[in-house]
mmCIF file of N, CA and C and ligand atoms in Angstrom:
data_model
loop_
_atom_site.group_PDB
_atom_site.id
_atom_site.type_symbol
_atom_site.label_atom_id
_atom_site.label_comp_id
_atom_site.label_asym_id
_atom_site.label_seq_id
_atom_site.Cartn_x
_atom_site.Cartn_y
_atom_site.Cartn_z
ATOM 1 N N MET A 17 -3.841 91.863 134.260
ATOM 2 C CA MET A 17 -3.787 91.221 135.330
ATOM 3 C C MET A 17 -4.776 91.802 135.824
ATOM 4 N N SER A 18 -5.619 90.655 136.648
ATOM 5 C CA SER A 18 -6.674 91.236 137.149
ATOM 6 C C SER A 18 -6.239 92.233 138.604
ATOM 7 N N SER A 19 -7.224 93.008 138.870
ATOM 8 C CA SER A 19 -7.439 94.244 140.094
ATOM 9 C C SER A 19 -8.688 93.773 140.732
ATOM 10 N N ARG A 20 -8.533 94.038 142.417
ATOM 11 C CA ARG A 20 -9.544 94.361 143.099
ATOM 12 C C ARG A 20 -9.154 96.217 143.652
ATOM 13 N N ILE A 21 -10.810 96.092 144.198
ATOM 14 C CA ILE A 21 -10.659 97.125 145.206
ATOM 15 C C ILE A 21 -11.532 97.067 146.458
ATOM 16 N N ALA A 22 -10.530 97.458 147.400
ATOM 17 C CA ALA A 22 -11.001 97.522 148.445
ATOM 18 C C ALA A 22 -11.612 99.272 149.479
ATOM 19 N N SER A 23 -12.648 99.108 149.642
ATOM 20 C CA SER A 23 -13.628 100.110 150.235
ATOM 21 C C SER A 23 -12.978 100.328 151.617
ATOM 22 N N CYS A 24 -13.509 101.936 151.966
ATOM 23 C CA CYS A 24 -13.673 102.008 153.239
ATOM 24 C C CYS A 24 -15.971 101.443 153.375
ATOM 25 N N SER A 25 -16.197 102.279 154.631
ATOM 26 C CA SER A 25 -17.357 102.293 154.606
ATOM 27 C C SER A 25 -18.250 102.832 154.014
ATOM 28 N N CYS A 26 -18.059 104.233 154.166
ATOM 29 C CA CYS A 26 -18.607 105.415 153.247
ATOM 30 C C CYS A 26 -18.137 105.505 151.278
ATOM 31 N N GLY A 27 -16.855 105.104 151.442
ATOM 32 C CA GLY A 27 -16.381 105.002 150.174
ATOM 33 C C GLY A 27 -15.650 106.066 149.330
ATOM 34 N N GLN A 28 -14.852 106.527 150.558
ATOM 35 C CA GLN A 28 -14.167 108.196 150.196
ATOM 36 C C GLN A 28 -12.718 107.639 150.705
ATOM 37 N N LEU A 29 -12.533 106.311 150.677
ATOM 38 C CA LEU A 29 -10.837 105.799 150.692
ATOM 39 C C LEU A 29 -11.010 104.342 150.464
ATOM 40 N N ARG A 30 -10.469 104.373 149.195
ATOM 41 C CA ARG A 30 -10.031 102.643 148.436
ATOM 42 C C ARG A 30 -8.359 102.511 147.884
ATOM 43 N N VAL A 31 -8.322 101.601 147.938
ATOM 44 C CA VAL A 31 -7.103 101.173 147.325
ATOM 45 C C VAL A 31 -7.849 100.250 146.639
ATOM 46 N N GLU A 32 -6.762 99.576 145.364
ATOM 47 C CA GLU A 32 -6.330 99.171 144.683
ATOM 48 C C GLU A 32 -5.575 98.585 144.309
ATOM 49 N N VAL A 33 -5.275 96.833 144.212
ATOM 50 C CA VAL A 33 -4.150 95.976 144.459
ATOM 51 C C VAL A 33 -4.213 94.617 142.895
ATOM 52 N N HIS A 34 -3.539 94.212 142.400
ATOM 53 C CA HIS A 34 -3.220 93.843 140.879
ATOM 54 C C HIS A 34 -2.776 92.452 141.474
ATOM 55 N N GLY A 35 -3.242 91.670 140.823
ATOM 56 C CA GLY A 35 -3.104 89.955 141.381
ATOM 57 C C GLY A 35 -3.918 89.122 142.095
ATOM 58 N N GLU A 36 -3.237 88.319 142.399
ATOM 59 C CA GLU A 36 -3.886 87.323 143.854
ATOM 60 C C GLU A 36 -3.381 87.654 144.817
ATOM 61 N N ALA A 37 -3.672 87.202 145.515
ATOM 62 C CA ALA A 37 -2.874 88.060 147.371
ATOM 63 C C ALA A 37 -1.816 86.488 147.499
ATOM 64 N N ARG A 38 -0.498 87.218 147.659
ATOM 65 C CA ARG A 38 -0.048 86.364 147.853
ATOM 66 C C ARG A 38 -0.136 85.606 149.518
ATOM 67 N N GLY A 39 -0.847 85.993 150.396
ATOM 68 C CA GLY A 39 -1.553 85.283 151.950
ATOM 69 C C GLY A 39 -2.356 85.840 152.269
ATOM 70 N N VAL A 40 -3.041 85.561 152.807
ATOM 71 C CA VAL A 40 -4.302 85.330 153.174
ATOM 72 C C VAL A 40 -4.604 85.275 154.618
ATOM 73 N N GLY A 41 -4.206 85.691 155.863
ATOM 74 C CA GLY A 41 -4.142 85.855 156.873
ATOM 75 C C GLY A 41 -5.526 86.240 158.050
ATOM 76 N N ILE A 42 -5.733 85.778 159.229
ATOM 77 C CA ILE A 42 -6.305 86.369 160.188
ATOM 78 C C ILE A 42 -5.783 86.165 161.595
ATOM 79 N N CYS A 43 -6.235 87.214 162.360
ATOM 80 C CA CYS A 43 -5.088 87.427 163.827
ATOM 81 C C CYS A 43 -6.126 87.688 164.474
ATOM 82 N N HIS A 44 -5.697 87.225 165.887
ATOM 83 C CA HIS A 44 -7.042 87.233 166.701
ATOM 84 C C HIS A 44 -5.762 87.890 167.498
ATOM 85 N N CYS A 45 -5.060 88.269 167.543
ATOM 86 C CA CYS A 45 -4.432 89.516 168.821
ATOM 87 C C CYS A 45 -5.111 90.612 169.194
ATOM 88 N N LEU A 46 -5.679 91.312 170.772
ATOM 89 C CA LEU A 46 -5.804 92.535 170.745
ATOM 90 C C LEU A 46 -5.857 93.581 170.597
ATOM 91 N N ALA A 47 -4.614 93.547 170.018
ATOM 92 C CA ALA A 47 -4.930 95.196 169.331
ATOM 93 C C ALA A 47 -6.044 95.124 168.112
ATOM 94 N N CYS A 48 -5.059 93.708 167.151
ATOM 95 C CA CYS A 48 -6.339 94.062 165.961
ATOM 96 C C CYS A 48 -7.906 93.392 166.709
ATOM 97 N N GLN A 49 -7.848 93.217 167.312
ATOM 98 C CA GLN A 49 -9.497 93.064 168.238
ATOM 99 C C GLN A 49 -10.287 94.493 168.263
ATOM 100 N N ARG A 50 -9.239 95.588 168.730
ATOM 101 C CA ARG A 50 -9.348 96.507 169.091
ATOM 102 C C ARG A 50 -9.670 97.560 168.076
ATOM 103 N N ARG A 51 -8.233 97.147 167.296
ATOM 104 C CA ARG A 51 -8.476 97.967 166.119
ATOM 105 C C ARG A 51 -9.690 98.230 165.076
ATOM 106 N N THR A 52 -9.870 96.268 164.865
ATOM 107 C CA THR A 52 -11.656 96.731 163.938
ATOM 108 C C THR A 52 -12.686 96.362 164.616
ATOM 109 N N GLY A 53 -12.557 96.290 166.027
ATOM 110 C CA GLY A 53 -13.762 96.220 166.705
ATOM 111 C C GLY A 53 -14.626 95.096 166.460
ATOM 112 N N SER A 54 -13.930 94.034 165.584
ATOM 113 C CA SER A 54 -14.585 92.606 165.894
ATOM 114 C C SER A 54 -13.992 91.555 166.644
ATOM 115 N N VAL A 55 -13.799 90.378 166.296
ATOM 116 C CA VAL A 55 -13.123 89.066 167.051
ATOM 117 C C VAL A 55 -12.127 88.940 166.863
ATOM 118 N N PHE A 56 -11.642 88.935 165.169
ATOM 119 C CA PHE A 56 -10.276 88.847 164.436
ATOM 120 C C PHE A 56 -9.938 90.078 163.409
ATOM 121 N N ALA A 57 -8.889 89.804 162.787
ATOM 122 C CA ALA A 57 -8.611 91.016 161.875
ATOM 123 C C ALA A 57 -8.521 89.777 160.654
ATOM 124 N N ALA A 58 -8.600 89.967 159.464
ATOM 125 C CA ALA A 58 -8.282 89.025 158.331
ATOM 126 C C ALA A 58 -7.793 89.985 157.600
ATOM 127 N N LEU A 59 -6.732 89.842 156.861
ATOM 128 C CA LEU A 59 -6.112 90.575 155.856
ATOM 129 C C LEU A 59 -5.176 89.827 154.990
ATOM 130 N N ALA A 60 -5.400 91.012 153.875
ATOM 131 C CA ALA A 60 -4.286 90.077 152.630
ATOM 132 C C ALA A 60 -3.129 90.678 151.788
ATOM 133 N N SER A 61 -2.419 90.063 151.885
ATOM 134 C CA SER A 61 -1.286 90.714 151.568
ATOM 135 C C SER A 61 -0.959 90.621 150.022
ATOM 136 N N PHE A 62 -0.565 91.948 148.812
ATOM 137 C CA PHE A 62 -0.757 91.738 147.898
ATOM 138 C C PHE A 62 0.432 92.498 147.725
ATOM 139 N N ALA A 63 1.211 92.440 146.859
ATOM 140 C CA ALA A 63 2.303 92.743 145.853
ATOM 141 C C ALA A 63 2.304 94.410 145.310
ATOM 142 N N ILE A 64 3.191 95.193 145.414
ATOM 143 C CA ILE A 64 3.051 96.488 144.887
ATOM 144 C C ILE A 64 3.641 96.157 143.363
ATOM 145 N N PRO A 65 3.032 97.345 142.550
ATOM 146 C CA PRO A 65 2.540 98.730 143.174
ATOM 147 C C PRO A 65 0.637 98.776 143.581
ATOM 148 N N PHE A 66 0.184 99.675 144.431
ATOM 149 C CA PHE A 66 -0.970 99.370 144.412
ATOM 150 C C PHE A 66 -1.570 100.986 144.509
ATOM 151 N N GLU A 67 -2.611 101.236 144.074
ATOM 152 C CA GLU A 67 -2.996 102.789 144.163
ATOM 153 C C GLU A 67 -3.814 102.801 145.205
ATOM 154 N N VAL A 68 -3.825 104.187 145.822
ATOM 155 C CA VAL A 68 -4.549 104.934 146.721
ATOM 156 C C VAL A 68 -5.509 106.100 146.117
ATOM 157 N N TYR A 69 -6.946 105.745 146.379
ATOM 158 C CA TYR A 69 -8.090 107.114 145.999
ATOM 159 C C TYR A 69 -8.413 107.586 147.494
ATOM 160 N N GLY A 70 -8.429 108.675 147.721
ATOM 161 C CA GLY A 70 -8.928 109.717 148.957
ATOM 162 C C GLY A 70 -7.808 109.971 149.644
ATOM 163 N N THR A 71 -8.295 110.173 150.625
ATOM 164 C CA THR A 71 -7.675 110.362 151.736
ATOM 165 C C THR A 71 -7.456 109.497 152.954
ATOM 166 N N ALA A 72 -6.429 109.288 153.081
ATOM 167 C CA ALA A 72 -6.335 108.769 154.375
ATOM 168 C C ALA A 72 -5.946 109.241 155.518
ATOM 169 N N THR A 73 -6.027 108.721 157.323
ATOM 170 C CA THR A 73 -5.448 109.320 158.216
ATOM 171 C C THR A 73 -4.314 107.893 158.372
ATOM 172 N N GLU A 74 -3.258 107.987 159.118
ATOM 173 C CA GLU A 74 -2.584 107.317 159.606
ATOM 174 C C GLU A 74 -2.627 106.901 160.873
ATOM 175 N N TYR A 75 -2.355 105.765 161.478
ATOM 176 C CA TYR A 75 -2.597 105.615 162.772
ATOM 177 C C TYR A 75 -0.933 104.356 163.098
ATOM 178 N N VAL A 76 0.533 104.460 163.330
ATOM 179 C CA VAL A 76 1.094 103.873 163.977
ATOM 180 C C VAL A 76 1.528 103.039 164.705
ATOM 181 N N ARG A 77 1.302 102.032 164.984
ATOM 182 C CA ARG A 77 1.684 100.617 166.110
ATOM 183 C C ARG A 77 2.572 99.921 165.728
ATOM 184 N N SER A 78 3.857 99.941 167.274
ATOM 185 C CA SER A 78 4.389 98.859 167.223
ATOM 186 C C SER A 78 3.953 97.457 167.306
ATOM 187 N N GLY A 79 4.553 96.206 166.391
ATOM 188 C CA GLY A 79 3.944 95.220 167.089
ATOM 189 C C GLY A 79 5.228 94.346 167.818
ATOM 190 N N ASP A 80 4.589 93.169 168.565
ATOM 191 C CA ASP A 80 5.719 92.767 169.408
ATOM 192 C C ASP A 80 6.912 92.669 169.114
ATOM 193 N N HIS A 81 6.815 92.364 167.993
ATOM 194 C CA HIS A 81 8.675 92.144 167.766
ATOM 195 C C HIS A 81 9.439 93.362 167.582
ATOM 196 N N GLY A 82 8.701 94.141 167.413
ATOM 197 C CA GLY A 82 9.234 95.971 167.366
ATOM 198 C C GLY A 82 8.888 96.263 165.523
ATOM 199 N N ALA A 83 8.402 95.463 165.026
ATOM 200 C CA ALA A 83 8.202 96.014 163.689
ATOM 201 C C ALA A 83 6.972 97.096 163.566
ATOM 202 N N ARG A 84 6.941 98.265 162.885
ATOM 203 C CA ARG A 84 5.936 99.670 162.708
ATOM 204 C C ARG A 84 5.053 99.097 161.616
ATOM 205 N N PHE A 85 3.689 99.157 162.304
ATOM 206 C CA PHE A 85 2.882 98.740 161.139
ATOM 207 C C PHE A 85 2.345 100.325 161.214
ATOM 208 N N ARG A 86 2.026 100.970 160.065
ATOM 209 C CA ARG A 86 0.958 102.482 158.965
ATOM 210 C C ARG A 86 -0.309 101.789 159.011
ATOM 211 N N PHE A 87 -0.809 101.768 159.948
ATOM 212 C CA PHE A 87 -2.692 102.085 159.038
ATOM 213 C C PHE A 87 -3.007 103.205 158.864
ATOM 214 N N ARG A 88 -3.971 102.873 157.952
ATOM 215 C CA ARG A 88 -4.312 103.980 156.699
ATOM 216 C C ARG A 88 -6.308 103.788 157.090
ATOM 217 N N PHE A 89 -6.978 104.685 157.107
ATOM 218 C CA PHE A 89 -8.193 104.888 157.457
ATOM 219 C C PHE A 89 -8.675 105.669 157.156
ATOM 220 N N CYS A 90 -9.877 105.950 157.123
ATOM 221 C CA CYS A 90 -10.736 106.763 156.717
ATOM 222 C C CYS A 90 -11.188 108.167 157.283
ATOM 223 N N PRO A 91 -10.505 109.168 157.349
ATOM 224 C CA PRO A 91 -10.994 110.333 158.027
ATOM 225 C C PRO A 91 -13.042 110.422 158.494
ATOM 226 N N MET A 92 -13.567 109.983 157.376
ATOM 227 C CA MET A 92 -14.554 109.994 157.155
ATOM 228 C C MET A 92 -15.861 109.086 158.243
ATOM 229 N N CYS A 93 -14.976 108.006 157.999
ATOM 230 C CA CYS A 93 -16.433 106.637 158.277
ATOM 231 C C CYS A 93 -14.870 105.823 159.749
ATOM 232 N N GLY A 94 -13.970 106.354 159.249
ATOM 233 C CA GLY A 94 -12.738 105.148 160.502
ATOM 234 C C GLY A 94 -12.383 103.679 160.060
ATOM 235 N N THR A 95 -13.040 103.235 159.222
ATOM 236 C CA THR A 95 -12.434 102.213 158.696
ATOM 237 C C THR A 95 -11.397 101.627 158.283
ATOM 238 N N THR A 96 -10.461 100.863 158.959
ATOM 239 C CA THR A 96 -8.992 101.029 158.461
ATOM 240 C C THR A 96 -9.353 100.287 157.201
ATOM 241 N N VAL A 97 -8.566 99.848 155.922
ATOM 242 C CA VAL A 97 -8.747 99.442 155.093
ATOM 243 C C VAL A 97 -7.332 99.083 154.754
ATOM 244 N N PHE A 98 -5.937 99.414 155.093
ATOM 245 C CA PHE A 98 -5.399 98.607 154.605
ATOM 246 C C PHE A 98 -3.385 99.713 155.430
ATOM 247 N N HIS A 99 -3.016 98.480 155.788
ATOM 248 C CA HIS A 99 -1.412 98.833 156.156
ATOM 249 C C HIS A 99 -0.387 98.737 155.186
ATOM 250 N N THR A 100 0.729 99.212 155.993
ATOM 251 C CA THR A 100 1.901 98.425 155.730
ATOM 252 C C THR A 100 3.537 98.757 156.862
ATOM 253 N N GLU A 101 4.148 97.954 156.224
ATOM 254 C CA GLU A 101 5.040 98.178 157.342
ATOM 255 C C GLU A 101 6.358 98.720 157.185
ATOM 256 N N GLU A 102 6.729 99.307 157.946
ATOM 257 C CA GLU A 102 8.192 100.031 158.134
ATOM 258 C C GLU A 102 9.768 99.119 157.277
ATOM 259 N N GLY A 103 9.660 99.712 156.866
ATOM 260 C CA GLY A 103 10.663 98.525 155.704
ATOM 261 C C GLY A 103 10.898 97.516 155.273
ATOM 262 N N SER A 104 9.392 96.914 155.413
ATOM 263 C CA SER A 104 8.674 96.029 153.780
ATOM 264 C C SER A 104 7.946 96.978 153.074
ATOM 265 N N SER A 105 8.587 97.645 152.318
ATOM 266 C CA SER A 105 7.784 98.601 150.961
ATOM 267 C C SER A 105 7.260 97.324 150.152
ATOM 268 N N ALA A 106 7.466 95.929 149.995
ATOM 269 C CA ALA A 106 7.137 95.206 148.873
ATOM 270 C C ALA A 106 6.112 95.445 148.817
ATOM 271 N N CYS A 107 5.227 94.739 150.079
ATOM 272 C CA CYS A 107 3.495 94.439 149.609
ATOM 273 C C CYS A 107 2.506 95.681 150.706
ATOM 274 N N VAL A 108 1.418 95.549 150.433
ATOM 275 C CA VAL A 108 0.366 96.210 151.570
ATOM 276 C C VAL A 108 -0.657 95.165 152.201
ATOM 277 N N SER A 109 -1.201 95.098 153.163
ATOM 278 C CA SER A 109 -1.720 94.665 153.695
ATOM 279 C C SER A 109 -3.290 94.722 153.544
ATOM 280 N N VAL A 110 -3.836 94.118 153.467
ATOM 281 C CA VAL A 110 -5.709 95.062 152.926
ATOM 282 C C VAL A 110 -6.621 94.333 154.123
ATOM 283 N N ALA A 111 -7.327 94.632 154.573
ATOM 284 C CA ALA A 111 -8.677 94.696 155.284
ATOM 285 C C ALA A 111 -9.425 93.860 154.521
ATOM 286 N N VAL A 112 -9.504 92.406 154.361
ATOM 287 C CA VAL A 112 -10.019 91.624 153.759
ATOM 288 C C VAL A 112 -11.350 91.715 153.464
ATOM 289 N N GLY A 113 -12.484 92.474 154.705
ATOM 290 C CA GLY A 113 -13.500 92.977 154.389
ATOM 291 C C GLY A 113 -13.644 93.593 153.514
ATOM 292 N N ALA A 114 -12.899 94.713 153.582
ATOM 293 C CA ALA A 114 -13.175 95.788 152.595
ATOM 294 C C ALA A 114 -13.329 95.973 151.092
ATOM 295 N N PHE A 115 -13.048 94.351 151.141
ATOM 296 C CA PHE A 115 -12.836 94.022 149.235
ATOM 297 C C PHE A 115 -14.925 93.626 148.552
ATOM 298 N N ALA A 116 -15.378 93.667 150.627
ATOM 299 C CA ALA A 116 -16.895 92.462 150.064
ATOM 300 C C ALA A 116 -17.214 92.312 149.541
ATOM 301 N N ASP A 117 -16.487 90.830 149.692
ATOM 302 C CA ASP A 117 -16.386 90.269 148.532
ATOM 303 C C ASP A 117 -16.361 88.421 149.006
ATOM 304 N N PRO A 118 -17.799 87.917 149.574
ATOM 305 C CA PRO A 118 -17.817 86.529 149.705
ATOM 306 C C PRO A 118 -16.774 85.685 148.913
ATOM 307 N N ALA A 119 -16.125 85.588 148.202
ATOM 308 C CA ALA A 119 -15.777 84.609 147.342
ATOM 309 C C ALA A 119 -14.614 84.915 147.495
ATOM 310 N N PHE A 120 -14.075 85.718 148.159
ATOM 311 C CA PHE A 120 -12.570 86.077 148.426
ATOM 312 C C PHE A 120 -11.919 84.648 148.916
ATOM 313 N N PRO A 121 -10.448 84.490 149.090
ATOM 314 C CA PRO A 121 -9.919 83.234 149.323
ATOM 315 C C PRO A 121 -10.078 83.265 150.676
ATOM 316 N N ALA A 122 -10.068 82.205 151.574
ATOM 317 C CA ALA A 122 -9.854 81.718 152.876
ATOM 318 C C ALA A 122 -8.854 82.255 153.233
ATOM 319 N N PRO A 123 -8.499 82.525 154.537
ATOM 320 C CA PRO A 123 -7.363 82.166 154.965
ATOM 321 C C PRO A 123 -6.431 80.854 154.980
ATOM 322 N N GLN A 124 -5.063 81.135 155.071
ATOM 323 C CA GLN A 124 -4.345 80.126 155.579
ATOM 324 C C GLN A 124 -3.546 79.822 156.952
ATOM 325 N N VAL A 125 -3.321 81.234 157.046
ATOM 326 C CA VAL A 125 -2.687 81.068 158.489
ATOM 327 C C VAL A 125 -3.750 81.938 159.202
ATOM 328 N N SER A 126 -3.411 81.246 160.711
ATOM 329 C CA SER A 126 -4.504 81.901 161.723
ATOM 330 C C SER A 126 -3.082 82.870 163.156
ATOM 331 N N VAL A 127 -2.719 83.581 163.307
ATOM 332 C CA VAL A 127 -2.001 83.501 163.952
ATOM 333 C C VAL A 127 -2.805 84.581 165.447
ATOM 334 N N TYR A 128 -1.786 84.500 166.696
ATOM 335 C CA TYR A 128 -2.095 84.652 168.006
ATOM 336 C C TYR A 128 -2.941 83.687 168.162
ATOM 337 N N ASP A 129 -3.436 82.870 167.591
ATOM 338 C CA ASP A 129 -4.448 82.012 168.425
ATOM 339 C C ASP A 129 -4.744 81.838 170.383
ATOM 340 N N CYS A 130 -3.834 81.971 170.902
ATOM 341 C CA CYS A 130 -4.081 82.256 172.320
ATOM 342 C C CYS A 130 -4.924 83.046 172.862
ATOM 343 N N ARG A 131 -5.082 84.058 171.502
ATOM 344 C CA ARG A 131 -6.181 85.505 171.887
ATOM 345 C C ARG A 131 -7.413 85.288 171.461
ATOM 346 N N ARG A 132 -7.459 83.724 170.676
ATOM 347 C CA ARG A 132 -8.777 83.281 169.683
ATOM 348 C C ARG A 132 -9.968 83.315 170.818
ATOM 349 N N HIS A 133 -11.121 83.766 170.370
ATOM 350 C CA HIS A 133 -12.469 83.416 171.235
ATOM 351 C C HIS A 133 -12.478 81.927 170.710
ATOM 352 N N PRO A 134 -12.737 81.275 171.906
ATOM 353 C CA PRO A 134 -13.381 80.074 172.216
ATOM 354 C C PRO A 134 -14.661 79.751 171.166
ATOM 355 N N TRP A 135 -15.156 80.250 170.926
ATOM 356 C CA TRP A 135 -16.163 79.996 169.990
ATOM 357 C C TRP A 135 -15.617 79.985 168.240
ATOM 358 N N VAL A 136 -14.713 80.636 168.398
ATOM 359 C CA VAL A 136 -14.402 81.003 166.496
ATOM 360 C C VAL A 136 -13.303 79.738 166.110
ATOM 361 N N GLN A 137 -14.450 79.100 165.298
ATOM 362 C CA GLN A 137 -13.622 77.450 164.598
ATOM 363 C C GLN A 137 -12.994 78.197 163.620
ATOM 364 N N LEU A 138 -11.836 77.515 163.107
ATOM 365 C CA LEU A 138 -11.407 77.491 162.218
ATOM 366 C C LEU A 138 -11.342 76.802 161.171
ATOM 367 N N PRO A 139 -11.294 77.303 159.789
ATOM 368 C CA PRO A 139 -11.358 76.445 158.456
ATOM 369 C C PRO A 139 -10.575 75.443 158.940
ATOM 370 N N ALA A 140 -10.236 74.071 157.939
ATOM 371 C CA ALA A 140 -9.959 72.747 158.421
ATOM 372 C C ALA A 140 -8.283 73.257 157.370
ATOM 373 N N GLY A 141 -7.099 73.165 157.992
ATOM 374 C CA GLY A 141 -5.980 72.757 157.038
ATOM 375 C C GLY A 141 -5.525 74.133 157.462
ATOM 376 N N ILE A 142 -6.187 75.228 158.231
ATOM 377 C CA ILE A 142 -5.263 76.203 158.535
ATOM 378 C C ILE A 142 -4.175 75.940 159.690
ATOM 379 N N ARG A 143 -2.818 76.697 158.899
ATOM 380 C CA ARG A 143 -1.682 76.654 159.669
ATOM 381 C C ARG A 143 -2.288 77.965 160.715
ATOM 382 N N THR A 144 -1.745 77.641 162.216
ATOM 383 C CA THR A 144 -1.974 78.016 163.498
ATOM 384 C C THR A 144 -0.890 78.551 163.869
ATOM 385 N N PHE A 145 -0.626 79.778 164.560
ATOM 386 C CA PHE A 145 0.407 79.649 165.092
ATOM 387 C C PHE A 145 -0.303 80.135 166.608
ATOM 388 N N GLU A 146 1.104 80.050 167.791
ATOM 389 C CA GLU A 146 0.026 80.617 169.052
ATOM 390 C C GLU A 146 0.465 82.055 169.401
ATOM 391 N N LYS A 147 1.199 82.804 168.333
ATOM 392 C CA LYS A 147 1.616 83.977 168.581
ATOM 393 C C LYS A 147 1.918 84.788 167.249
ATOM 394 N N ASP A 148 2.721 85.175 166.868
ATOM 395 C CA ASP A 148 3.403 85.847 165.763
ATOM 396 C C ASP A 148 4.493 84.580 165.329
ATOM 397 N N PRO A 149 4.259 84.145 163.875
ATOM 398 C CA PRO A 149 4.933 83.251 163.548
ATOM 399 C C PRO A 149 6.608 83.897 163.424
ATOM 400 N N PRO A 150 7.513 82.993 163.107
ATOM 401 C CA PRO A 150 9.406 83.606 163.583
ATOM 402 C C PRO A 150 9.134 84.470 162.309
HETATM 403 ZN ZN1 ZN B 204 -14.614 106.220 154.406
HETATM 404 ZN ZN1 ZN B 205 -3.275 91.163 165.233
#
């Protein structure tokens, strides 16, 4: 099975995932905008197991529906590399940009379209949700 490694900016924190992504999505919510410093977040979900190399600092944020997301970022350079959702331990969400792979599969889902910057154009055929999908 193929594997991929996502890395922070300085290389201290890395996560290795296996197989193809279960799903790739982008999120335009304001929390993701602040978290990434970009105007939307791009995330890929992978099935466990995954391996973490290096030291991560954690930040837990509650989503609109009460889910608690545990973000892991590098204490040296501050890049958020991956996160998990408390109570759903079957997968890990990895920041697509941390793979530094322009050939990575395009997103199929776009959420929090109500917060999308109007100049951001979505790829054809993407499923769009006004907020979080139910
Ligand atoms: Zn780093
Ligand atoms: Zn978001």
